[in-house]
Amino acid sequence: MRLTTLSKRHSSVSLLLACSLTLLLTACADFSGIDPQSKLNDGSKLAAGKALNASSQIAWPTSAWWQVYRDPQLDALVQQAIADSPNLKMAQARIRQATALAGSARSATLPKVGMEASATRGLYSSEYIFPPPLGGSWNWDNEFAVKASYDLDLWDKDRSALESALDTVQVSAAEARSAQLNLEVAVVRGYLQLATQYALRDIAASTLAQQTALADIARRRLGAGLGTRLEVSQAETVLPDAQANIEKIDENIALLRNQIAALSGKGPGSGDAIQRPALAANMIGADHSSSLPIGLPDNVPAHLIGRRPDVIAQRWRVEAMSKNIDVAKASFYPDINISAFIGLQALGFTNFLSAASGVRGAGPAISLPIFDGGRLRANLGAQTAALDGAIESYNNTLVQALQSVADQIVKLKSEQQQRQQSEQALALAGKSYDLAKRGYQAGLTAYINVIQTQLTLLQQQQRVAQTRASYLDSWAQLMQALGGGLGDDLPQPGMTDVTAVDAKK
């Protein structure tokens, strides 16, 4: 294509006319009837309820909240999962992708400079604009040009698109923190289940040993003529079930090891190296879990907005959607670009590098939608609906977060009472079993009494182990509900602008 030169006077007149036409046509933009319908909930105004208001004060969780369990193996497993989990690596990849897309959006706000060069050999028509001898001959058409353009972005369309992209980067960063918190809680809860299974195995093994000893007593009593074959049969009947129960617990232990290994991005062989958790002893013996702090930090409803990564991610998503509405509105207005070029153009190589082959020019370009069949209004409506959806998703996440905190406080307080009651019942069941066993050995009571008291003792031992494990598990879920210390350093909407985000990167 042959480039033409524009005079300065012509450019000034064109620019003046373009600006006048632009101001006249901007009044044609019609947004009527397309407005957001949803509003953000204010966390500080949500009713906290009795469970939250009546709780004692504790500090907010730290980023290594699981260390309160005082189990070095658990600490190592969580750190390994954070380092090697495929889910976290995928979350980091999404951050890099969002950052790259933000870089693409940033490029639209900057001037563009490009170079074009072409050399075409062709046969020129003798019946066209070229007279002989050029017409009807073969020749080279050579062109070289450096072109520059800049979008004035008078309506901040490119700027809003950039801000939306930068907000999306913050969404990805908060979602990565949320994924990390979920992973930490999954490892901790799996480890607590593993400790519970070891505690139940100890109880099952102890029960099997007691039942085996009672069967030996029944056989000796039968041999001495003091017992009956029915008592021996009763004593031996429970042994296979007790052995099967231990086998089932061993299966659960193996499955939980595989689960924890998978959370760390490792194969099942890595799970074989997991040793018996130190927590298991607390579930059947000395109980140190009461040292876990039960309570809530100050003003949970208000501060939870800046503490839970999933709530922060939803808030940034609302910000990104609001910027998309600005982009959609700016699309109703004219786009004004300033472009310029300088280069060489000639037929044949002889004169290509001469001063006479130089070309240059500059001028504005205006693009204004006049009739688009309702496309722009439909796009604005879609972006507005997307913002409403993001706002309601944020509101729902915030309400669910408060419910989760309240639920865990209720559970912890209830489980604390259940532990005390089950431990009292265990002490009584142990006394009853000892009395029944001594009575049977002395021939003062029937064997059925021993079986009944032993069954009660087994049930209470299992209940104590399970209530202690449930208490530890509920505390982990409370830390998750409070954000696990992974959101308190994330930037909040309104705290940063484009310059600050760019500087941070």
Coordinates of C-alpha atoms in Angstrom, one line a residue:
M1 CA 0.0 0.0 0.0
R2 CA 1.4 3.4 -0.9
L3 CA 1.6 5.8 2.1
T4 CA 0.6 9.5 1.8
T5 CA 1.9 12.6 3.6
L6 CA -0.4 14.8 5.7
S7 CA 0.4 18.4 6.1
K8 CA 0.5 20.0 9.5
R9 CA -2.5 22.2 8.7
H10 CA -4.6 19.4 7.5
S11 CA -3.7 17.4 10.7
S12 CA -4.7 20.2 13.0
V13 CA -8.1 20.7 11.2
S14 CA -8.7 17.0 11.3
L15 CA -7.9 16.7 15.0
L16 CA -10.2 19.7 15.7
L17 CA -13.0 18.2 13.8
A18 CA -12.5 14.8 15.4
C19 CA -12.6 16.3 18.9
S20 CA -15.7 18.2 18.1
L21 CA -17.4 15.1 16.7
T22 CA -16.3 13.1 19.7
L23 CA -17.8 15.5 22.2
L24 CA -21.1 15.6 20.2
L25 CA -21.4 11.8 20.0
T26 CA -20.5 10.9 23.6
A27 CA -23.9 12.1 24.6
C28 CA -25.3 9.2 22.7
A29 CA -24.1 6.6 25.2
D30 CA -27.1 5.2 27.0
F31 CA -26.6 3.1 30.2
S32 CA -30.2 3.6 31.5
G33 CA -31.7 0.6 33.3
I34 CA -28.4 -1.3 33.7
D35 CA -27.3 -0.9 37.3
P36 CA -26.0 -3.3 40.0
Q37 CA -28.6 -4.7 42.3
S38 CA -26.5 -6.3 45.0
K39 CA -24.7 -4.7 48.0
L40 CA -21.7 -5.8 50.0
N41 CA -22.4 -7.0 53.5
D42 CA -20.6 -5.2 56.3
G43 CA -19.0 -7.8 58.5
S44 CA -19.0 -5.5 61.5
K45 CA -22.8 -5.3 61.3
L46 CA -23.5 -9.0 61.1
A47 CA -25.0 -10.4 64.3
A48 CA -22.3 -12.4 66.1
G49 CA -24.6 -14.4 68.3
K50 CA -24.2 -15.9 71.7
A51 CA -21.5 -18.4 70.7
L52 CA -19.2 -15.6 69.6
N53 CA -20.0 -12.9 72.1
A54 CA -19.7 -15.2 75.1
S55 CA -16.2 -16.6 74.2
S56 CA -13.1 -15.7 76.0
Q57 CA -10.3 -13.7 74.2
I58 CA -7.4 -15.5 72.5
A59 CA -4.9 -14.3 69.9
W60 CA -5.4 -14.7 66.2
P61 CA -3.8 -17.9 64.7
T62 CA -0.2 -17.8 63.5
S63 CA 0.9 -19.1 60.2
A64 CA 2.3 -22.2 62.0
W65 CA -0.8 -22.8 64.1
W66 CA -0.5 -26.6 64.0
Q67 CA 2.7 -26.5 66.1
V68 CA 0.5 -26.2 69.2
Y69 CA 0.0 -29.9 69.0
R70 CA 3.7 -30.3 69.9
D71 CA 4.4 -33.2 67.5
P72 CA 7.6 -32.8 65.4
Q73 CA 6.5 -35.4 62.9
L74 CA 3.3 -33.4 62.2
D75 CA 5.3 -30.3 61.7
A76 CA 7.5 -32.0 59.2
L77 CA 4.6 -33.5 57.3
V78 CA 2.8 -30.1 57.0
Q79 CA 6.0 -28.4 55.7
Q80 CA 6.6 -31.2 53.3
A81 CA 3.0 -30.9 51.9
I82 CA 3.4 -27.1 51.5
A83 CA 6.6 -27.6 49.6
D84 CA 5.6 -30.5 47.3
S85 CA 1.8 -30.5 47.0
P86 CA 0.7 -30.4 43.3
N87 CA -2.4 -28.4 44.3
L88 CA -0.3 -25.6 45.7
K89 CA 2.0 -25.6 42.6
M90 CA -1.1 -25.3 40.4
A91 CA -2.2 -22.3 42.5
Q92 CA 1.2 -20.7 42.1
A93 CA 0.9 -21.3 38.3
R94 CA -2.4 -19.5 38.3
I95 CA -0.7 -16.5 40.0
R96 CA 1.9 -16.4 37.3
Q97 CA -0.7 -16.7 34.6
A98 CA -2.8 -13.9 36.0
T99 CA 0.4 -11.7 36.3
A100 CA 1.2 -12.4 32.6
L101 CA -2.3 -11.4 31.6
A102 CA -2.0 -8.2 33.6
G103 CA 1.2 -7.5 31.7
S104 CA -0.7 -7.9 28.5
A105 CA -3.4 -5.5 29.7
R106 CA -0.7 -3.0 30.7
S107 CA 0.7 -3.0 27.1
A108 CA -2.6 -1.5 25.9
T109 CA -1.9 1.6 27.9
L110 CA 1.6 2.2 26.4
P111 CA 2.6 3.6 23.0
K112 CA 3.3 1.0 20.3
V113 CA 6.1 1.2 17.8
G114 CA 6.6 -1.2 14.9
M115 CA 8.6 -1.6 11.7
E116 CA 7.4 -2.9 8.4
A117 CA 9.4 -3.7 5.3
S118 CA 8.4 -5.3 2.0
A119 CA 9.9 -5.9 -1.5
T120 CA 7.5 -7.2 -4.1
R121 CA 8.4 -7.9 -7.8
G122 CA 5.4 -7.7 -10.1
L123 CA 4.1 -7.0 -13.6
Y124 CA 2.6 -3.6 -13.9
S125 CA -0.5 -3.2 -16.2
S126 CA 0.0 -1.0 -19.2
E127 CA -3.7 0.0 -18.9
Y128 CA -3.5 1.3 -15.4
I129 CA -2.0 4.5 -13.8
F130 CA 1.6 3.6 -14.7
P131 CA 2.7 4.9 -18.2
P132 CA 5.2 3.0 -20.4
P133 CA 7.9 2.0 -20.0
L134 CA 6.9 1.1 -16.4
G135 CA 3.4 0.0 -17.5
G136 CA 3.7 -3.4 -19.1
S137 CA 7.0 -4.2 -17.4
W138 CA 8.3 -6.2 -14.4
N139 CA 9.7 -4.2 -11.5
W140 CA 10.3 -4.1 -7.7
D141 CA 8.0 -2.2 -5.3
N142 CA 10.0 -1.5 -2.2
E143 CA 8.8 -0.1 1.1
F144 CA 10.2 0.4 4.6
A145 CA 8.4 2.3 7.4
V146 CA 8.6 2.8 11.1
K147 CA 5.1 3.2 12.6
A148 CA 4.0 4.5 16.0
S149 CA 0.6 4.7 17.6
Y150 CA -0.9 5.7 20.9
D151 CA -4.4 5.3 22.2
L152 CA -5.4 8.4 24.1
D153 CA -7.7 6.3 26.3
L154 CA -9.9 9.4 27.1
W155 CA -12.5 7.2 28.9
D156 CA -10.0 5.1 30.9
K157 CA -11.0 1.9 29.2
D158 CA -7.5 0.5 29.0
R159 CA -6.7 1.8 32.5
S160 CA -9.8 0.0 33.9
A161 CA -8.9 -3.2 32.1
L162 CA -5.4 -3.0 33.6
E163 CA -6.8 -2.5 37.1
S164 CA -9.2 -5.4 36.6
A165 CA -6.3 -7.6 35.6
L166 CA -4.2 -6.5 38.6
D167 CA -7.2 -7.2 40.9
T168 CA -7.4 -10.7 39.3
V169 CA -3.7 -11.2 40.3
Q170 CA -4.7 -10.5 43.9
V171 CA -7.6 -12.9 43.6
S172 CA -5.2 -15.7 42.5
A173 CA -2.8 -14.8 45.4
A174 CA -5.6 -15.0 48.0
E175 CA -6.9 -18.2 46.5
A176 CA -3.4 -19.7 46.7
R177 CA -3.3 -18.9 50.4
S178 CA -6.7 -20.4 50.8
A179 CA -5.5 -23.6 49.1
Q180 CA -2.5 -23.7 51.4
L181 CA -4.7 -23.4 54.5
N182 CA -7.0 -26.1 53.2
L183 CA -4.0 -28.3 52.6
E184 CA -2.6 -27.7 56.1
V185 CA -5.9 -28.5 57.7
A186 CA -6.3 -31.7 55.6
V187 CA -2.8 -32.9 56.7
V188 CA -3.5 -32.1 60.3
R189 CA -6.9 -33.7 60.4
G190 CA -5.6 -36.8 58.6
Y191 CA -2.8 -37.0 61.1
L192 CA -5.3 -36.7 64.0
Q193 CA -7.3 -39.5 62.5
L194 CA -4.1 -41.6 62.3
A195 CA -3.4 -40.9 65.9
T196 CA -7.0 -41.9 66.8
Q197 CA -6.6 -45.2 65.0
Y198 CA -3.4 -45.9 66.9
A199 CA -5.2 -45.1 70.1
L200 CA -8.1 -47.4 69.2
R201 CA -5.6 -50.2 68.2
D202 CA -4.0 -49.9 71.7
I203 CA -7.5 -50.3 73.2
A204 CA -8.3 -53.2 70.9
A205 CA -5.0 -55.0 71.7
S206 CA -5.5 -54.5 75.4
T207 CA -9.0 -55.9 75.1
L208 CA -7.8 -58.9 73.2
A209 CA -5.1 -59.6 75.8
Q210 CA -7.8 -59.4 78.6
Q211 CA -10.1 -61.6 76.7
T212 CA -7.4 -64.1 76.1
A213 CA -6.5 -64.1 79.8
L214 CA -10.1 -64.7 80.7
A215 CA -10.4 -67.6 78.3
D216 CA -7.3 -69.1 80.0
I217 CA -9.0 -68.7 83.4
A218 CA -12.2 -70.3 82.1
R219 CA -10.2 -73.3 80.8
R220 CA -8.4 -73.7 84.1
R221 CA -11.6 -73.5 86.0
L222 CA -13.1 -76.1 83.8
G223 CA -10.0 -78.4 84.3
A224 CA -10.4 -77.9 88.0
G225 CA -14.1 -78.8 87.9
L226 CA -15.1 -75.3 89.0
G227 CA -16.4 -74.0 85.6
T228 CA -18.5 -75.1 82.7
R229 CA -18.0 -75.6 79.0
L230 CA -20.5 -72.8 78.4
E231 CA -18.2 -70.3 80.1
V232 CA -15.2 -71.6 78.0
S233 CA -17.2 -71.2 74.8
Q234 CA -18.4 -67.8 75.8
A235 CA -14.8 -66.7 76.5
E236 CA -13.4 -68.1 73.2
T237 CA -16.2 -66.8 71.0
V238 CA -15.2 -63.2 71.3
L239 CA -11.5 -63.7 70.4
P240 CA -11.9 -63.9 66.6
D241 CA -14.0 -60.7 66.6
A242 CA -11.3 -58.9 68.7
Q243 CA -8.6 -60.0 66.2
A244 CA -10.7 -58.9 63.2
N245 CA -11.2 -55.5 64.9
I246 CA -7.4 -55.1 65.1
E247 CA -7.0 -56.1 61.5
K248 CA -9.6 -53.5 60.5
I249 CA -7.8 -50.8 62.4
D250 CA -4.5 -51.7 60.8
E251 CA -6.2 -51.3 57.4
N252 CA -7.4 -47.8 58.4
I253 CA -3.9 -46.9 59.5
A254 CA -2.4 -47.9 56.1
L255 CA -5.1 -46.0 54.3
L256 CA -4.5 -42.8 56.3
R257 CA -0.7 -43.1 55.7
N258 CA -1.4 -43.2 51.9
Q259 CA -3.8 -40.3 52.2
I260 CA -1.2 -38.1 54.0
A261 CA 1.5 -39.1 51.5
A262 CA -0.8 -38.1 48.6
L263 CA -1.5 -34.7 50.2
S264 CA 2.2 -34.1 50.1
G265 CA 2.4 -35.1 46.4
K266 CA 4.3 -38.3 47.3
G267 CA 3.7 -42.0 46.5
P268 CA 2.3 -44.5 48.9
G269 CA 5.8 -45.6 49.8
S270 CA 6.3 -42.3 51.5
G271 CA 3.4 -43.0 53.8
D272 CA 5.2 -46.2 55.1
A273 CA 7.8 -44.0 56.8
I274 CA 5.2 -42.2 58.9
Q275 CA 5.6 -43.3 62.5
R276 CA 3.1 -43.6 65.3
P277 CA 1.9 -40.1 66.2
A278 CA 2.9 -38.8 69.6
L279 CA -0.6 -37.5 70.0
A280 CA -2.0 -41.1 70.2
A281 CA -0.8 -41.4 73.8
N282 CA -2.8 -38.3 74.8
M283 CA -6.0 -39.9 73.6
I284 CA -5.8 -43.0 75.9
G285 CA -3.5 -41.9 78.6
A286 CA -2.3 -38.5 80.0
D287 CA -4.4 -35.8 78.3
H288 CA -2.6 -32.6 77.5
S289 CA -5.0 -31.4 74.9
S290 CA -6.7 -29.2 77.5
S291 CA -3.8 -26.7 77.0
L292 CA -5.3 -25.7 73.6
P293 CA -6.8 -22.2 73.9
I294 CA -10.6 -22.2 73.5
G295 CA -11.9 -18.8 72.6
L296 CA -12.0 -16.1 69.9
P297 CA -9.9 -13.0 69.0
D298 CA -11.5 -9.6 69.4
N299 CA -14.2 -8.4 67.0
V300 CA -14.2 -11.5 64.8
P301 CA -17.1 -10.4 62.4
A302 CA -15.2 -7.2 61.4
H303 CA -11.6 -8.6 61.3
L304 CA -12.5 -11.8 59.6
I305 CA -12.8 -9.9 56.3
G306 CA -9.1 -9.3 56.4
R307 CA -8.0 -12.6 57.9
R308 CA -9.6 -15.4 55.9
P309 CA -8.0 -15.9 52.4
D310 CA -11.2 -17.1 50.8
V311 CA -13.1 -13.9 52.0
I312 CA -10.2 -11.7 50.7
A313 CA -10.3 -13.5 47.4
Q314 CA -14.0 -12.9 47.0
R315 CA -13.5 -9.2 47.9
W316 CA -10.8 -8.8 45.2
R317 CA -13.1 -10.5 42.7
V318 CA -15.8 -7.9 43.4
E319 CA -13.2 -5.2 42.7
A320 CA -12.2 -6.8 39.4
M321 CA -15.8 -7.1 38.3
S322 CA -16.5 -3.5 39.1
K323 CA -13.5 -2.5 36.8
N324 CA -15.0 -4.6 34.1
I325 CA -18.1 -2.5 34.2
D326 CA -16.0 0.6 33.7
V327 CA -14.5 -1.1 30.6
A328 CA -18.0 -1.9 29.3
K329 CA -19.2 1.6 29.8
A330 CA -16.1 3.1 28.1
S331 CA -16.8 0.9 25.0
F332 CA -19.8 3.2 24.3
Y333 CA -17.5 6.1 23.7
P334 CA -15.1 6.8 20.7
D335 CA -11.6 5.4 20.6
I336 CA -9.1 8.1 19.5
N337 CA -5.7 7.0 18.4
I338 CA -2.7 9.1 17.3
S339 CA -0.5 7.4 14.7
A340 CA 2.6 8.5 12.8
F341 CA 5.0 6.9 10.3
I342 CA 8.3 7.6 8.6
G343 CA 10.1 5.5 6.0
L344 CA 11.1 5.0 2.4
Q345 CA 9.1 4.0 -0.6
A346 CA 10.2 3.5 -4.3
L347 CA 9.7 1.5 -7.4
G348 CA 13.0 -0.4 -8.1
F349 CA 16.1 -0.5 -6.1
T350 CA 17.9 2.3 -7.8
N351 CA 16.1 5.1 -6.0
F352 CA 15.1 3.3 -2.9
L353 CA 17.7 4.8 -0.6
S354 CA 17.6 8.3 -2.1
A355 CA 16.2 11.3 -0.2
A356 CA 13.4 11.6 -2.7
S357 CA 11.9 8.2 -1.7
G358 CA 11.2 9.4 1.9
V359 CA 7.6 9.4 3.2
R360 CA 6.2 10.5 6.6
G361 CA 2.9 11.4 8.1
A362 CA 0.9 11.7 11.3
G363 CA -2.8 12.0 12.2
P364 CA -5.7 10.9 14.4
A365 CA -7.9 7.9 14.0
I366 CA -11.4 7.8 15.5
S367 CA -13.6 4.7 16.0
L368 CA -17.1 5.2 17.3
P369 CA -19.9 2.6 17.5
I370 CA -23.1 4.0 16.1
F371 CA -25.3 1.0 15.6
D372 CA -24.2 -2.4 16.9
G373 CA -27.6 -4.2 17.4
G374 CA -27.5 -3.8 21.2
R375 CA -24.1 -5.6 21.6
L376 CA -22.6 -2.9 23.9
R377 CA -25.7 -2.7 26.2
A378 CA -25.8 -6.5 26.3
N379 CA -22.1 -6.6 27.3
L380 CA -22.7 -4.0 30.0
G381 CA -25.7 -6.0 31.3
A382 CA -23.6 -9.2 31.4
Q383 CA -20.8 -7.4 33.3
T384 CA -23.3 -5.9 35.7
A385 CA -24.8 -9.3 36.4
A386 CA -21.3 -10.7 36.9
L387 CA -20.7 -8.0 39.5
D388 CA -23.9 -8.9 41.3
G389 CA -22.9 -12.5 41.3
A390 CA -19.5 -11.7 42.7
I391 CA -21.0 -9.5 45.5
E392 CA -23.5 -12.3 46.5
S393 CA -20.7 -14.8 46.4
Y394 CA -18.7 -12.6 48.8
N395 CA -21.7 -12.1 51.0
N396 CA -22.3 -15.9 51.2
T397 CA -18.6 -16.6 51.9
L398 CA -18.6 -14.1 54.7
V399 CA -21.8 -15.5 56.3
Q400 CA -20.5 -19.1 55.9
A401 CA -17.2 -18.0 57.5
L402 CA -19.0 -16.6 60.6
Q403 CA -21.2 -19.7 60.8
S404 CA -18.0 -21.9 60.7
V405 CA -16.5 -20.0 63.5
A406 CA -19.6 -20.1 65.6
D407 CA -20.1 -23.9 64.9
Q408 CA -16.5 -24.7 66.0
I409 CA -16.8 -22.7 69.2
V410 CA -20.1 -24.6 70.0
K411 CA -18.5 -27.9 69.2
L412 CA -15.4 -27.2 71.3
K413 CA -17.3 -26.2 74.4
S414 CA -19.6 -29.2 74.0
E415 CA -16.7 -31.6 73.5
Q416 CA -14.9 -30.2 76.5
Q417 CA -17.9 -31.2 78.6
Q418 CA -18.2 -34.5 76.9
R419 CA -14.6 -35.3 77.6
Q420 CA -15.0 -34.7 81.3
Q421 CA -18.2 -36.8 81.4
S422 CA -16.7 -39.7 79.4
E423 CA -13.6 -39.8 81.5
Q424 CA -15.7 -40.0 84.7
A425 CA -17.6 -42.8 83.1
L426 CA -14.4 -44.6 82.1
A427 CA -13.1 -44.5 85.7
L428 CA -16.4 -46.0 86.9
A429 CA -16.3 -48.7 84.2
G430 CA -12.8 -49.6 85.1
K431 CA -13.7 -50.1 88.7
S432 CA -16.7 -52.3 87.7
Y433 CA -14.6 -54.5 85.5
D434 CA -12.0 -55.0 88.1
L435 CA -14.6 -56.0 90.6
A436 CA -16.3 -58.4 88.2
K437 CA -13.0 -60.0 87.2
R438 CA -11.9 -60.6 90.8
G439 CA -15.3 -62.0 91.6
Y440 CA -15.2 -64.4 88.7
Q441 CA -11.7 -65.6 89.6
A442 CA -12.9 -66.2 93.2
G443 CA -16.0 -68.0 91.9
L444 CA -18.3 -65.4 93.4
T445 CA -19.9 -64.2 90.1
A446 CA -20.9 -65.6 86.7
Y447 CA -18.7 -65.1 83.6
I448 CA -21.5 -63.2 81.9
N449 CA -21.0 -60.3 84.4
V450 CA -17.3 -60.1 83.3
I451 CA -18.3 -59.9 79.7
Q452 CA -20.8 -57.2 80.3
T453 CA -18.5 -55.0 82.4
Q454 CA -15.7 -55.6 79.9
L455 CA -17.9 -54.5 77.0
T456 CA -18.8 -51.3 78.9
L457 CA -15.2 -50.6 79.7
L458 CA -14.2 -51.1 76.0
Q459 CA -17.0 -48.7 74.9
Q460 CA -15.9 -46.1 77.4
Q461 CA -12.2 -46.4 76.4
Q462 CA -13.2 -45.9 72.8
R463 CA -15.5 -42.9 73.7
V464 CA -12.7 -41.2 75.6
A465 CA -10.2 -41.6 72.7
Q466 CA -12.8 -40.4 70.2
T467 CA -13.9 -37.4 72.2
R468 CA -10.3 -36.3 72.8
A469 CA -9.6 -36.7 69.1
S470 CA -12.8 -34.8 68.1
Y471 CA -11.7 -32.0 70.4
L472 CA -8.3 -31.7 68.7
D473 CA -10.0 -31.9 65.3
S474 CA -12.5 -29.2 66.1
W475 CA -9.7 -26.9 67.3
A476 CA -8.0 -27.4 63.9
Q477 CA -11.2 -26.5 62.1
L478 CA -11.5 -23.4 64.3
M479 CA -8.1 -22.3 63.2
Q480 CA -9.2 -22.8 59.6
A481 CA -12.4 -20.8 60.2
L482 CA -10.2 -18.0 61.6
G483 CA -8.0 -17.9 58.6
G484 CA -5.0 -19.9 59.9
G485 CA -2.8 -16.8 60.0
L486 CA -2.4 -16.9 56.2
G487 CA -4.5 -13.9 55.2
D488 CA -3.4 -11.2 57.7
D489 CA -0.6 -10.0 55.4
L490 CA -2.6 -10.0 52.1
P491 CA -3.3 -6.6 50.6
Q492 CA -6.9 -5.4 50.9
P493 CA -9.0 -3.7 48.2
G494 CA -8.6 0.0 48.5
M495 CA -5.1 -0.3 50.1
T496 CA -3.2 -0.4 46.8
D497 CA -3.3 1.4 43.4
V498 CA -1.7 0.4 40.1
T499 CA 1.6 2.1 41.0
A500 CA 1.8 0.3 44.3
V501 CA 1.1 -3.1 42.8
D502 CA 3.6 -2.6 40.1
A503 CA 6.3 -1.6 42.6
K504 CA 5.5 -4.7 44.7
K505 CA 6.0 -6.9 41.6

